[in-house]
Every structure is written in C-alpha cells, then in structure tokens.
Tab-separated table of C-alpha atoms in Angstrom:
chain	number	residue	atom	x	y	z
A	1	MET	CA	-0.084	-0.029	0.272
A	2	PRO	CA	1.317	3.766	-1.146
A	3	ASP	CA	2.248	5.873	1.797
A	4	ARG	CA	-0.040	8.067	0.913
A	5	ASP	CA	-3.212	5.659	1.594
A	6	ARG	CA	-1.317	4.027	4.374
A	7	ASP	CA	-1.581	7.869	5.885
A	8	TYR	CA	-4.912	8.283	4.655
A	9	VAL	CA	-6.316	4.918	6.248
A	10	GLU	CA	-4.857	4.711	9.824
A	11	PHE	CA	-6.607	8.926	9.750
A	12	VAL	CA	-9.886	7.238	9.035
A	13	GLU	CA	-9.620	4.720	12.023
A	14	ALA	CA	-8.293	7.650	14.496
A	15	ALA	CA	-11.737	9.953	13.792
A	16	SER	CA	-14.465	8.228	12.023
A	17	GLY	CA	-15.547	7.661	14.985
A	18	SER	CA	-15.277	11.424	16.517
A	19	LEU	CA	-16.060	12.900	12.589
A	20	ARG	CA	-19.804	10.333	13.361
A	21	ARG	CA	-20.421	11.536	16.012
A	22	THR	CA	-19.946	15.417	15.663
A	23	ALA	CA	-22.192	15.061	11.940
A	24	TYR	CA	-25.060	13.344	14.655
A	25	LEU	CA	-25.007	16.089	17.330
A	26	VAL	CA	-25.357	18.364	14.397
A	27	CYS	CA	-27.570	16.877	12.409
A	28	GLY	CA	-29.816	15.336	14.510
A	29	ASP	CA	-29.916	11.320	12.516
A	30	TRP	CA	-27.021	8.463	12.840
A	31	HIS	CA	-27.376	7.598	9.234
A	32	ARG	CA	-27.278	10.825	7.965
A	33	ALA	CA	-24.512	11.234	9.958
A	34	ASP	CA	-22.728	8.083	8.734
A	35	ASP	CA	-23.052	9.282	4.919
A	36	VAL	CA	-21.781	12.758	5.789
A	37	VAL	CA	-18.891	11.451	7.517
A	38	GLN	CA	-18.333	9.271	4.415
A	39	ASP	CA	-18.750	11.585	1.991
A	40	ALA	CA	-16.855	13.895	3.889
A	41	LEU	CA	-13.695	11.789	3.704
A	42	TYR	CA	-14.000	10.990	0.677
A	43	LYS	CA	-13.527	14.125	-1.139
A	44	LEU	CA	-10.539	14.240	1.826
A	45	TYR	CA	-8.996	11.394	-0.480
A	46	LEU	CA	-8.997	12.768	-3.204
A	47	SER	CA	-7.429	15.883	-2.125
A	48	TRP	CA	-5.611	13.329	0.614
A	49	ALA	CA	-1.877	14.230	-0.574
A	50	LYS	CA	-2.840	18.640	-0.172
A	51	VAL	CA	-4.605	18.149	3.117
A	52	ASP	CA	-1.598	16.238	4.263
A	53	ARG	CA	0.685	18.510	3.125
A	54	LEU	CA	-1.061	21.177	4.979
A	55	GLY	CA	-0.356	19.473	7.814
A	56	ASN	CA	-4.156	19.364	9.253
A	57	PRO	CA	-5.909	16.972	7.736
A	58	LEU	CA	-8.767	16.313	10.997
A	59	ALA	CA	-9.638	20.333	11.334
A	60	TYR	CA	-10.094	20.015	6.806
A	61	ALA	CA	-12.368	16.849	7.529
A	62	ARG	CA	-14.009	18.568	10.389
A	63	ARG	CA	-15.323	21.790	8.988
A	64	VAL	CA	-16.268	19.359	5.760
A	65	VAL	CA	-18.309	17.512	8.226
A	66	VAL	CA	-19.932	19.607	9.698
A	67	ASN	CA	-20.779	22.036	6.969
A	68	ALA	CA	-22.040	19.141	4.856
A	69	ALA	CA	-23.968	18.146	8.092
A	70	LEU	CA	-25.690	21.335	8.366
A	71	ASP	CA	-25.972	21.558	4.648
A	72	ILE	CA	-28.243	17.886	4.158
A	73	GLY	CA	-31.447	19.103	6.118
A	74	ARG	CA	-31.444	22.112	3.226
A	75	ARG	CA	-31.038	19.516	0.616
A	76	PRO	CA	-34.601	19.380	-0.865
A	77	TRP	CA	-34.909	15.482	-0.641
A	78	ARG	CA	-34.505	16.191	3.242
A	79	ARG	CA	-37.191	18.523	3.588
A	80	GLU	CA	-40.855	18.541	4.669
A	81	VAL	CA	-43.673	17.867	1.784
A	82	PRO	CA	-47.184	18.262	2.125
A	83	THR	CA	-49.232	14.932	2.116
A	84	GLU	CA	-53.124	14.616	1.957
A	85	GLN	CA	-52.941	11.640	4.167
A	86	LEU	CA	-51.481	11.605	7.733
A	87	PRO	CA	-48.800	8.750	8.399
A	88	ASP	CA	-49.835	6.494	10.857
A	89	LEU	CA	-48.144	7.551	14.177
A	90	GLY	CA	-49.020	4.392	16.177
A	91	ARG	CA	-50.136	4.397	19.378
A	92	HIS	CA	-48.578	3.905	22.807
A	93	GLY	CA	-49.881	2.187	25.161
A	94	ASP	CA	-48.432	4.037	28.433
A	95	PRO	CA	-47.562	7.584	27.158
A	96	ALA	CA	-45.645	8.008	31.058
A	97	GLY	CA	-43.726	5.206	30.052
A	98	ALA	CA	-42.883	7.222	26.797
A	99	HIS	CA	-42.283	10.322	28.018
A	100	ALA	CA	-39.508	9.938	29.910
A	101	ASP	CA	-37.616	7.843	27.364
A	102	ARG	CA	-38.237	10.511	25.467
A	103	ASP	CA	-34.803	12.155	26.115
A	104	GLU	CA	-35.096	16.375	26.358
A	105	MET	CA	-31.488	17.462	26.059
A	106	LEU	CA	-31.671	15.788	22.546
A	107	ALA	CA	-35.093	17.534	22.149
A	108	ALA	CA	-33.791	21.010	22.626
A	109	LEU	CA	-30.616	20.445	20.469
A	110	ALA	CA	-33.065	19.029	17.895
A	111	ARG	CA	-35.393	22.541	17.880
A	112	LEU	CA	-32.453	24.880	17.942
A	113	GLY	CA	-31.318	26.494	14.486
A	114	PRO	CA	-28.895	24.822	12.823
A	115	ARG	CA	-26.142	27.037	13.188
A	116	GLN	CA	-26.676	27.540	16.653
A	117	ARG	CA	-26.670	23.634	17.269
A	118	ALA	CA	-22.906	23.782	14.896
A	119	CYS	CA	-21.950	26.467	16.640
A	120	VAL	CA	-22.872	24.690	21.160
A	121	VAL	CA	-21.480	20.537	19.428
A	122	LEU	CA	-18.178	22.876	17.996
A	123	ARG	CA	-17.813	24.773	21.376
A	124	TYR	CA	-19.114	22.393	24.207
A	125	TYR	CA	-18.183	18.993	22.407
A	126	GLU	CA	-15.454	19.828	20.559
A	127	ASP	CA	-13.487	21.911	22.934
A	128	LEU	CA	-12.993	24.036	19.979
A	129	SER	CA	-12.733	28.516	20.979
A	130	ILE	CA	-15.093	30.982	19.300
A	131	GLU	CA	-12.372	32.027	16.768
A	132	GLN	CA	-11.770	28.064	15.381
A	133	THR	CA	-15.621	27.792	15.797
A	134	ALA	CA	-15.541	30.393	13.441
A	135	GLU	CA	-13.691	29.553	11.057
A	136	ILE	CA	-14.990	25.997	10.889
A	137	LEU	CA	-18.757	27.709	10.067
A	138	ASP	CA	-17.177	31.142	7.989
A	139	CYS	CA	-18.307	33.338	9.971
A	140	SER	CA	-17.398	35.587	12.818
A	141	PRO	CA	-16.635	35.340	16.608
A	142	GLY	CA	-19.086	37.345	17.243
A	143	THR	CA	-21.608	35.855	15.837
A	144	VAL	CA	-20.348	32.721	16.729
A	145	LYS	CA	-21.022	34.544	20.155
A	146	SER	CA	-23.795	35.293	20.104
A	147	GLN	CA	-25.338	32.159	18.490
A	148	THR	CA	-24.541	30.301	21.247
A	149	ALA	CA	-25.696	32.455	24.550
A	150	ARG	CA	-28.804	32.131	22.479
A	151	ALA	CA	-28.370	28.272	22.382
A	152	LEU	CA	-26.924	27.498	25.210
A	153	ASP	CA	-30.233	29.579	27.131
A	154	SER	CA	-32.198	27.038	25.159
A	155	LEU	CA	-29.892	23.963	26.715
A	156	ARG	CA	-30.623	25.261	30.026
A	157	HIS	CA	-34.243	25.379	29.484
A	158	ALA	CA	-34.560	21.855	28.556
A	159	MET	CA	-31.582	21.013	31.104
A	160	ASN	CA	-33.862	23.157	34.180
A	161	GLN	CA	-36.878	21.192	32.752
A	162	MET	CA	-35.121	17.303	33.090
A	163	ARG	CA	-34.005	18.073	37.032
A	164	SER	CA	-37.595	18.340	37.238
A	165	ILE	CA	-38.292	15.796	36.595
A	166	GLY	CA	-35.586	14.396	37.892
A	167	ARG	CA	-33.790	13.109	35.573
A	168	LEU	CA	-30.742	14.947	36.135
A	169	PRO	CA	-29.440	15.290	39.098
B	1	MET	CA	-22.106	29.122	34.255
B	2	TYR	CA	-19.523	27.591	34.232
B	3	ASP	CA	-20.833	24.259	35.770
B	4	ASP	CA	-24.323	24.698	33.328
B	5	ASP	CA	-21.564	24.551	30.787
B	6	GLN	CA	-20.130	21.584	31.451
B	7	GLU	CA	-22.525	19.685	32.037
B	8	ILE	CA	-23.881	21.029	28.727
B	9	GLY	CA	-20.070	19.326	27.215
B	10	ALA	CA	-20.878	15.721	29.718
B	11	GLU	CA	-24.695	15.667	28.002
B	12	LEU	CA	-23.346	16.367	24.637
B	13	ARG	CA	-20.526	13.730	24.632
B	14	ARG	CA	-23.464	11.240	26.422
B	15	LEU	CA	-25.952	11.537	23.553
B	16	ALA	CA	-23.061	11.094	21.344
B	17	SER	CA	-21.643	8.093	23.117
B	18	ALA	CA	-25.226	5.878	22.073
B	19	ASP	CA	-23.144	5.922	18.707
B	20	PRO	CA	-25.247	2.317	17.483
B	21	LEU	CA	-23.594	1.911	14.226
B	22	ASN	CA	-20.859	-0.291	13.097
B	23	PRO	CA	-17.233	1.157	13.213
B	24	ILE	CA	-16.371	3.051	9.466
B	25	SER	CA	-15.054	0.607	7.181
B	26	SER	CA	-11.647	2.211	6.157
B	27	SER	CA	-10.871	-0.669	3.151
B	28	ALA	CA	-14.236	0.562	1.408
B	29	LEU	CA	-13.281	3.957	1.868
B	30	LEU	CA	-10.142	3.784	0.482
B	31	ALA	CA	-11.266	1.444	-2.659
B	32	ARG	CA	-14.363	4.403	-3.144
B	33	GLY	CA	-11.519	6.711	-2.906
B	34	ARG	CA	-9.188	5.150	-5.401
B	35	ARG	CA	-11.947	4.425	-8.127
B	36	GLY	CA	-12.413	8.275	-7.696
B	37	ARG	CA	-9.483	9.603	-8.050
B	38	LEU	CA	-9.245	6.926	-11.174
B	39	ARG	CA	-12.347	8.385	-12.551
B	40	ARG	CA	-10.848	11.669	-12.166
B	41	LYS	CA	-8.076	11.117	-14.388
B	42	LEU	CA	-9.925	9.725	-16.914
B	43	ILE	CA	-12.048	12.730	-16.983
B	44	SER	CA	-9.708	15.026	-16.876
B	45	SER	CA	-7.390	13.020	-19.846
B	46	GLY	CA	-10.822	11.939	-21.702
B	47	GLY	CA	-11.323	15.734	-21.626
B	48	VAL	CA	-8.370	16.656	-22.986
B	49	VAL	CA	-8.441	13.561	-25.681
B	50	ALA	CA	-12.221	14.884	-26.629
B	51	ALA	CA	-10.266	18.377	-27.127
B	52	VAL	CA	-7.736	17.374	-29.391
B	53	SER	CA	-10.515	15.441	-30.682
B	54	ALA	CA	-13.086	18.176	-30.750
B	55	VAL	CA	-10.023	20.530	-32.548
B	56	ALA	CA	-9.414	18.153	-35.253
B	57	LEU	CA	-13.227	17.603	-36.693
B	58	THR	CA	-13.233	21.164	-36.957
B	59	ALA	CA	-9.677	21.748	-38.852
B	60	THR	CA	-11.164	18.424	-40.902
B	61	LEU	CA	-14.715	19.843	-41.660
B	62	LEU	CA	-13.499	23.051	-42.763
B	63	PRO	CA	-13.255	23.579	-46.120
B	64	HIS	CA	-9.468	22.562	-47.464
B	65	PRO	CA	-8.107	25.750	-47.490
B	66	GLY	CA	-6.483	24.252	-51.493
B	67	GLN	CA	-4.035	21.970	-50.812
B	68	GLY	CA	-4.428	18.181	-50.082
B	69	PRO	CA	-3.421	17.097	-46.771
B	70	GLY	CA	0.318	17.239	-46.203
B	71	GLN	CA	1.493	18.833	-49.201
B	72	ALA	CA	2.521	22.277	-48.451
B	73	VAL	CA	2.572	24.609	-51.423
B	74	ALA	CA	6.323	25.717	-50.785
B	75	GLY	CA	7.386	28.834	-52.505
B	76	SER	CA	3.794	29.953	-53.255
B	77	SER	CA	3.381	33.736	-53.656
B	78	GLY	CA	1.218	35.767	-51.029
B	79	SER	CA	-1.018	34.946	-53.810
B	80	THR	CA	-2.109	31.558	-53.174
B	81	ILE	CA	-6.142	30.591	-51.937
B	82	ALA	CA	-3.896	29.165	-48.207
B	83	GLU	CA	-4.247	32.733	-47.152
B	84	SER	CA	-7.146	33.352	-48.460
B	85	PRO	CA	-9.149	35.664	-45.862
B	86	ALA	CA	-12.299	34.009	-47.317
B	87	ARG	CA	-13.260	30.480	-45.688
B	88	ARG	CA	-17.312	30.886	-45.887
B	89	VAL	CA	-19.063	29.598	-48.247
B	90	ALA	CA	-19.506	31.773	-51.669
B	91	PRO	CA	-22.451	32.966	-52.663
B	92	PRO	CA	-24.000	30.985	-55.001
B	93	SER	CA	-23.829	34.002	-57.400
B	94	GLN	CA	-19.972	33.844	-57.081
B	95	ARG	CA	-19.870	30.151	-58.917
B	96	VAL	CA	-20.110	29.301	-62.094
B	97	ALA	CA	-20.022	26.783	-64.328
B	98	PRO	CA	-16.155	26.298	-65.985
B	99	THR	CA	-17.903	25.880	-69.481
B	100	ALA	CA	-20.539	28.429	-68.631
B	101	GLY	CA	-21.093	31.429	-71.660
B	102	THR	CA	-19.673	34.854	-71.162
B	103	ALA	CA	-22.586	37.043	-69.966
B	104	ALA	CA	-22.427	34.019	-66.696
B	105	VAL	CA	-18.941	34.167	-66.445
B	106	LEU	CA	-18.903	37.909	-65.790
B	107	LYS	CA	-22.242	38.227	-63.956
B	108	ALA	CA	-20.633	36.213	-61.411
B	109	CYS	CA	-17.435	37.810	-61.338
B	110	SER	CA	-19.304	41.171	-60.751
B	111	VAL	CA	-20.967	39.063	-57.571
B	112	LYS	CA	-17.873	38.096	-56.736
B	113	LEU	CA	-15.975	41.348	-56.898
B	114	ALA	CA	-19.421	43.202	-54.843
B	115	ALA	CA	-18.117	40.509	-52.022
B	116	ILE	CA	-14.746	41.073	-52.033
B	117	LYS	CA	-15.170	45.090	-51.934
B	118	LYS	CA	-18.241	45.338	-49.488
B	119	ASP	CA	-15.552	43.425	-47.089
B	120	ARG	CA	-12.470	45.141	-48.060
B	121	GLN	CA	-11.000	41.150	-48.820
B	122	SER	CA	-8.541	43.389	-50.993
B	123	SER	CA	-6.300	45.981	-51.764
B	124	PRO	CA	-6.277	48.451	-53.322
B	125	LEU	CA	-10.816	48.082	-53.330
B	126	PRO	CA	-12.056	46.849	-56.900
B	127	VAL	CA	-12.422	49.726	-59.460
B	128	THR	CA	-15.504	48.446	-59.768
B	129	THR	CA	-18.373	45.530	-59.801
B	130	ASP	CA	-19.737	45.746	-62.738
B	131	LEU	CA	-18.651	43.717	-65.325
B	132	THR	CA	-22.412	44.789	-67.664
B	133	GLY	CA	-20.681	44.251	-71.834
B	134	TRP	CA	-17.006	44.094	-71.436
B	135	ARG	CA	-15.533	42.295	-73.583
B	136	MET	CA	-14.067	38.623	-72.916
B	137	LEU	CA	-9.901	38.866	-73.448
B	138	VAL	CA	-8.339	35.587	-72.830
B	139	ARG	CA	-9.729	32.833	-70.384
B	140	SER	CA	-8.687	29.174	-69.116
B	141	ILE	CA	-11.358	27.109	-68.308
B	142	GLN	CA	-10.110	23.718	-66.216
B	143	PRO	CA	-13.374	21.229	-66.762
B	144	LYS	CA	-15.053	20.499	-63.563
B	145	VAL	CA	-12.893	23.359	-61.560
B	146	GLY	CA	-13.575	26.881	-62.552
B	147	THR	CA	-11.854	29.430	-65.200
B	148	ALA	CA	-10.440	32.631	-65.473
B	149	PHE	CA	-10.107	34.762	-67.715
B	150	VAL	CA	-8.966	38.674	-68.471
B	151	ALA	CA	-11.919	40.932	-69.218
B	152	THR	CA	-11.790	44.787	-69.897
B	153	SER	CA	-14.188	47.727	-70.137
B	154	PRO	CA	-15.989	49.052	-73.399
B	155	ASP	CA	-13.681	52.106	-73.047
B	156	ALA	CA	-11.544	49.963	-72.734
B	157	LYS	CA	-10.009	51.869	-69.247
B	158	LEU	CA	-10.549	48.857	-67.266
B	159	VAL	CA	-8.954	45.570	-66.887
B	160	ALA	CA	-11.005	42.880	-64.670
B	161	ARG	CA	-8.937	39.611	-63.247
B	162	CYS	CA	-11.467	36.887	-63.014
B	163	VAL	CA	-10.899	33.224	-61.308
B	164	LEU	CA	-14.572	31.795	-60.830
B	165	TYR	CA	-14.590	28.164	-59.317
B	166	ALA	CA	-17.848	25.647	-60.394
B	167	PRO	CA	-20.834	25.420	-57.741
B	168	GLY	CA	-19.771	22.034	-56.541
B	169	VAL	CA	-16.072	23.586	-55.208
B	170	PRO	CA	-16.373	23.424	-51.368
B	171	ALA	CA	-15.586	27.015	-49.718
B	172	GLY	CA	-12.195	28.259	-49.635
B	173	HIS	CA	-11.331	27.588	-53.060
B	174	ASP	CA	-13.342	31.627	-53.633
B	175	LYS	CA	-9.511	33.519	-54.093
B	176	ALA	CA	-10.038	37.196	-53.338
B	177	SER	CA	-6.824	38.518	-54.494
B	178	ASN	CA	-6.619	36.485	-57.445
B	179	THR	CA	-9.826	38.601	-59.183
B	180	TRP	CA	-9.180	42.870	-59.063
B	181	ALA	CA	-11.073	44.962	-61.785
B	182	HIS	CA	-8.640	48.051	-61.726
B	183	ALA	CA	-7.399	51.235	-64.605
B	184	ALA	CA	-5.967	49.865	-67.213
B	185	ARG	CA	-1.877	50.557	-67.913
B	186	PRO	CA	0.791	50.026	-70.556
B	187	SER	CA	1.665	46.313	-70.993
B	188	PRO	CA	5.262	45.438	-69.325
B	189	ARG	CA	7.573	46.171	-71.948
B	190	THR	CA	9.976	43.049	-71.115
B	191	LEU	CA	8.923	39.724	-70.022
B	192	THR	CA	8.972	38.594	-66.649
B	193	GLU	CA	10.511	34.844	-65.994
B	194	TYR	CA	8.409	34.710	-62.351
B	195	LEU	CA	5.475	33.165	-64.181
B	196	PHE	CA	2.232	31.515	-62.842
B	197	GLY	CA	3.236	32.137	-59.081
B	198	ALA	CA	-0.636	31.754	-58.625
B	199	GLY	CA	-2.400	28.747	-57.528
B	200	SER	CA	-3.256	25.773	-54.867
B	201	GLN	CA	-2.184	22.189	-54.809
B	202	CYS	CA	-5.550	19.728	-55.695
B	203	ALA	CA	-7.508	18.651	-52.970
B	204	PRO	CA	-8.942	16.208	-52.554
B	205	ASP	CA	-12.501	17.309	-52.885
B	206	LEU	CA	-11.616	18.901	-56.561
B	207	ALA	CA	-11.784	17.095	-59.328
B	208	CYS	CA	-8.136	17.825	-60.519
B	209	THR	CA	-5.152	16.420	-59.650
B	210	GLY	CA	-1.518	18.038	-59.012
B	211	TYR	CA	-0.874	21.447	-58.591
B	212	LEU	CA	-4.133	23.705	-60.093
B	213	ASN	CA	-2.678	27.150	-61.816
B	214	ALA	CA	-4.989	29.397	-61.381
B	215	ASP	CA	-3.518	33.474	-62.811
B	216	THR	CA	-4.209	36.337	-64.609
B	217	GLY	CA	-1.056	38.480	-65.409
B	218	GLU	CA	0.969	40.891	-68.880
B	219	VAL	CA	2.948	40.077	-70.714
B	220	PRO	CA	4.813	41.875	-73.401
B	221	ARG	CA	2.299	42.775	-76.363
B	222	ASN	CA	4.298	41.073	-78.944
B	223	VAL	CA	4.273	37.557	-76.686
B	224	VAL	CA	0.935	35.928	-78.684
B	225	ARG	CA	1.200	32.429	-76.881
B	226	ILE	CA	2.891	30.945	-73.810
B	227	ARG	CA	3.076	27.023	-73.006
B	228	LEU	CA	3.074	26.232	-69.289
B	229	GLU	CA	4.694	22.975	-68.871
B	230	ALA	CA	4.632	20.147	-65.852
B	231	ALA	CA	7.228	18.065	-65.263
B	232	GLY	CA	6.107	14.132	-66.716
B	233	GLY	CA	6.543	16.141	-70.114
B	234	ARG	CA	2.568	17.839	-69.699
B	235	SER	CA	1.894	21.192	-70.688
B	236	VAL	CA	-0.705	24.137	-72.076
B	237	ASP	CA	-0.644	26.252	-74.458
B	238	VAL	CA	-1.845	29.279	-72.518
B	239	PRO	CA	-4.144	31.667	-73.729
B	240	VAL	CA	-2.922	35.607	-74.641
B	241	ARG	CA	-4.588	39.104	-76.192
B	242	ASP	CA	-3.609	42.248	-76.014
B	243	GLY	CA	-0.406	41.420	-72.959
B	244	TRP	CA	-2.942	39.911	-70.978
B	245	PHE	CA	-3.588	35.737	-70.342
B	246	ALA	CA	-5.302	34.106	-68.151
B	247	VAL	CA	-4.990	30.156	-67.212
B	248	MET	CA	-6.802	27.555	-65.139
B	249	TRP	CA	-4.866	24.065	-66.055
B	250	ALA	CA	-3.994	21.571	-63.091
B	251	ASN	CA	-0.456	19.645	-64.021
B	252	GLY	CA	-0.800	17.113	-62.624
B	253	GLY	CA	2.019	16.668	-60.532
B	254	LYS	CA	4.073	18.960	-58.470
B	255	ALA	CA	3.865	22.989	-57.837
B	256	GLU	CA	6.151	24.272	-60.373
B	257	ILE	CA	6.902	28.446	-58.760
B	258	PRO	CA	7.616	30.281	-60.788
B	259	GLY	CA	5.967	27.867	-63.759
B	260	ARG	CA	8.550	26.526	-66.699
B	261	PHE	CA	7.323	28.173	-69.360
B	262	THR	CA	8.175	29.420	-72.725
B	263	ALA	CA	6.808	32.327	-74.693
B	264	TYR	CA	6.641	33.188	-78.260
B	265	ASP	CA	5.737	35.873	-80.555
B	266	ALA	CA	3.750	35.405	-83.661
B	267	SER	CA	6.175	34.851	-85.420
B	268	GLY	CA	6.816	31.676	-83.574
B	269	LYS	CA	9.910	32.898	-81.989
B	270	VAL	CA	10.838	32.768	-78.232
B	271	VAL	CA	10.817	35.537	-76.289
B	272	LYS	CA	13.011	35.138	-73.921
B	273	PRO	CA	12.838	36.685	-70.177
B	274	ASP	CA	14.535	39.377	-69.045
B	275	PRO	CA	16.758	38.315	-66.286
B	276	ASP	CA	17.137	41.645	-65.262
B	277	PHE	CA	12.881	42.197	-65.122
B	278	VAL	CA	12.422	42.793	-61.485
B	279	LYS	CA	15.510	45.287	-61.260
B	280	LYS	CA	15.219	46.946	-64.000
B	281	MET	CA	11.093	47.250	-61.663
B	282	VAL	CA	12.146	48.454	-59.356
B	283	GLU	CA	14.459	50.474	-60.707
B	284	ASN	CA	11.101	51.815	-63.197
B	285	LEU	CA	9.137	52.087	-59.255
B	286	HIS	CA	12.743	53.945	-57.328
B	287	PRO	CA	14.730	56.151	-59.781
B	288	ALA	CA	18.583	55.384	-58.901
B	289	GLY	CA	19.034	57.771	-55.846
B	290	THR	CA	15.842	57.689	-54.224
B	291	THR	CA	15.481	53.437	-53.394
B	292	PRO	CA	14.711	53.479	-50.064
B	293	ARG	CA	16.864	51.449	-47.855
C-alpha cells in the first residue's frame, strides 16, 4: 500500500468515529451522519496529498463534515413535503412511559437552529475556541458568541426541565 | 454558568456516545477513493482527448484551403488560396459552371468583386463591380473546377481579372486576391521569368490532380502564345491576347513556382524572359538615388 493510502487509512480509523459523533449532534440522525462522514472522507481522499501537506487533516475533515451536516438538511429531498393523508404514528399504550423515554436534551438540541446547534457542538463537544468555531462555520467570532449564547439559553431551559422530572441530579 | 457549560458538554458526550452504527470501514472508503481518483484522471484525460478530437474534427470539416493534406505549397506567393481570408461558403451567384457563357461568368465575377469590395478583402479594392457589357480578352477553363479570365471595359480603360470556381467546389477556393478590377495600364516591355505563381495544390475534394495554376497576368504585347510545362512532359498552351494571359490548369504533378514556360511571338520565335526584369521594375518604381534603404 502506498504511503499516501496508509496515512489515509490510519487517519480514517482514528478520526471517523469522532467525526460521525459530531455529525450526529449537528444533524440529529445517525444514518445521515454516517453518510455525511463517508462523503467527507471520500472527498478527503481525493485531496489527501494537499490536505496532508498542509498538516491538519482533522481540521479540514471537521470543517467538511460540519458544513455537510448543516447542508444535508437543506437538500430538497430532506425537506418536509405536504401530504393529503397523515402518516400512522401508532399508539403508545403507556404515554407516561413514552415521555420518560424521550430525551429532553436531544429534543432541545433538535429545536435549535442549525447554526446554533453547530456552535454548541463545536464549542462544548469538540472544545474548540470561538475563533476555531468561527473559522469552521465561516462566520465572525461575534456571530459564534451570539449564536452560542442563544443556544445555551435553550439548552439550560431543557436541563432545568430534566431536573424537574428528576432525570438530572 | 461554568458548571452549566460543563454539564452541557457532558450531556452532548452522553448523546454522542450512544453510537449504534458499526465503525466506518477504512478499506471500503479507500477503495471508493481510489475509484474516484481513477475516474477523475479518466475524465481529465478524456477531456483533453475530447478537446483535441473536437479541434481535429473542426479542422477536418473546414474546407481545405487549396492544398492536399500534408502537402505544402512551397514557395507559393502571397496570393495563394491558402492565405485567403475568405473561408466561408461563397454565395451561389459567385459560382459558375466553368464552361458557362461570357455573360454568365462576367455576372458571377461582378458578384465576387462586390463581395470583395464589401468585405475589403483586397488592396486596392476593385474600381468597379459591374462588368456588364465588358469584352472577354482571354479565358482558360479547367473542367469541373473553374475558369480564369481577363475582361476589359467597353472603353478599354478598365480591366477585370477573375478566377471563378464551379458550384460544386468547396468553399475556401474562392480566392479574393486573384480577382481584381483596376485601371488599364501599358503592357510591360519585357517578359519576366516570374510568371504563373498563383494557384494551389488540388485538394482531395477538387476534381483535379497535381498543382492547379489559377492565374492571370501581363506579358509584352509581342507575346502571343505561352506554353506552360509541367514535370512529366505535360504542357498546356496558355491563351494570350493584347498582353494579357489567363490560365486555369491542373498540371498533374508537383507545384512549380514560378512555372516553367516558353513564350512565343507572332512569328513563332521564342521570347526570352529578361533576367533583369525585377531590377528594372524596381528602378522604374524608384529611380536612381530614390531607392529606399
């Protein structure tokens, strides 16, 4: 195997799991996250020589993944389409149990705007600085601060709700 | 606040830790990436090949500028078809059957002169574009290809020299520089050895072989006949009248520029070319002491 391919494989094995988890937090669906990461890693392979030479393939891959995860929700076939008949949602025998199973935090994250969600994930899951986050999202540090602040308000509210029902200490 | 932030980070990690999917296969990604690279290479090389093919196809479809493939017209003068800017399809009215009558060829020549004047294809531009009622002085015909002739106005003050091609001849053979209409001038006193310079190699799409002489010109008034010769023993008698000749003849062989020819006077004597013709012409144009350095 050429050096180029060996380096690439090592990178994929080291980083793909982390990238998929980041993508999941941004887009909210594991399978979409998997698609996004595989596409991003495929693109990374095509430009591996250049990216590897620049010295930080993870930063490149993260940027591609986050933006693709944000973008995937905007694609036409992902949008909601109006239908004449409502889908059969099924019946839960125990509404209280269903409510208990529901993850308030995940729901709160899903309710955030895409860019707010990305800001929170990059800042508090990936532990990136404001500047690094701004660079990935191609926006100003001020935008990152404001988006993050709004997102945190929503998430704190969700955490307070979880505390009130005893799911958080 | 700080505790909240830490808590949120911990919650995000908790959510992300519940990854239900299998690890991404690096070997599958590697195979996909290799296929993608190969596809890119093929597309890029295919693009180059397609571009070259398109250029070659375009060049093939363009009308031949008067010479066969790979055949250079070595030593051809600046007035060959290859250098003609007129490569578009000529209007049908410029085309005429080589054996058509005088009125038809004069009309076709008028149309060609008008086109030349409109497009400013030659310098000087034709002094007239109406050859109605003109008198044919000399004319030469190459069957299925075209005709060359010299005509003069009724008052003999103007001369038209025209090379016309048959309707079936592809565009590109309409050579503007071989068609003029200008004021009549005195015939040269001596014969130049540099005659029969205009023409082109017969292209595959022309019904001729060898080099196609398509020329008109002036000779001394005492010349009444010119025998143009080609390698291989072929020759043709070029019509001459009142110091003008016209030739449209495919020699069946290589281009010979200037052509090998023998000129005769009315008594059958050979009129020899003047070796100092060019020198004298320059001296006439620029008298001694005025020749530009």
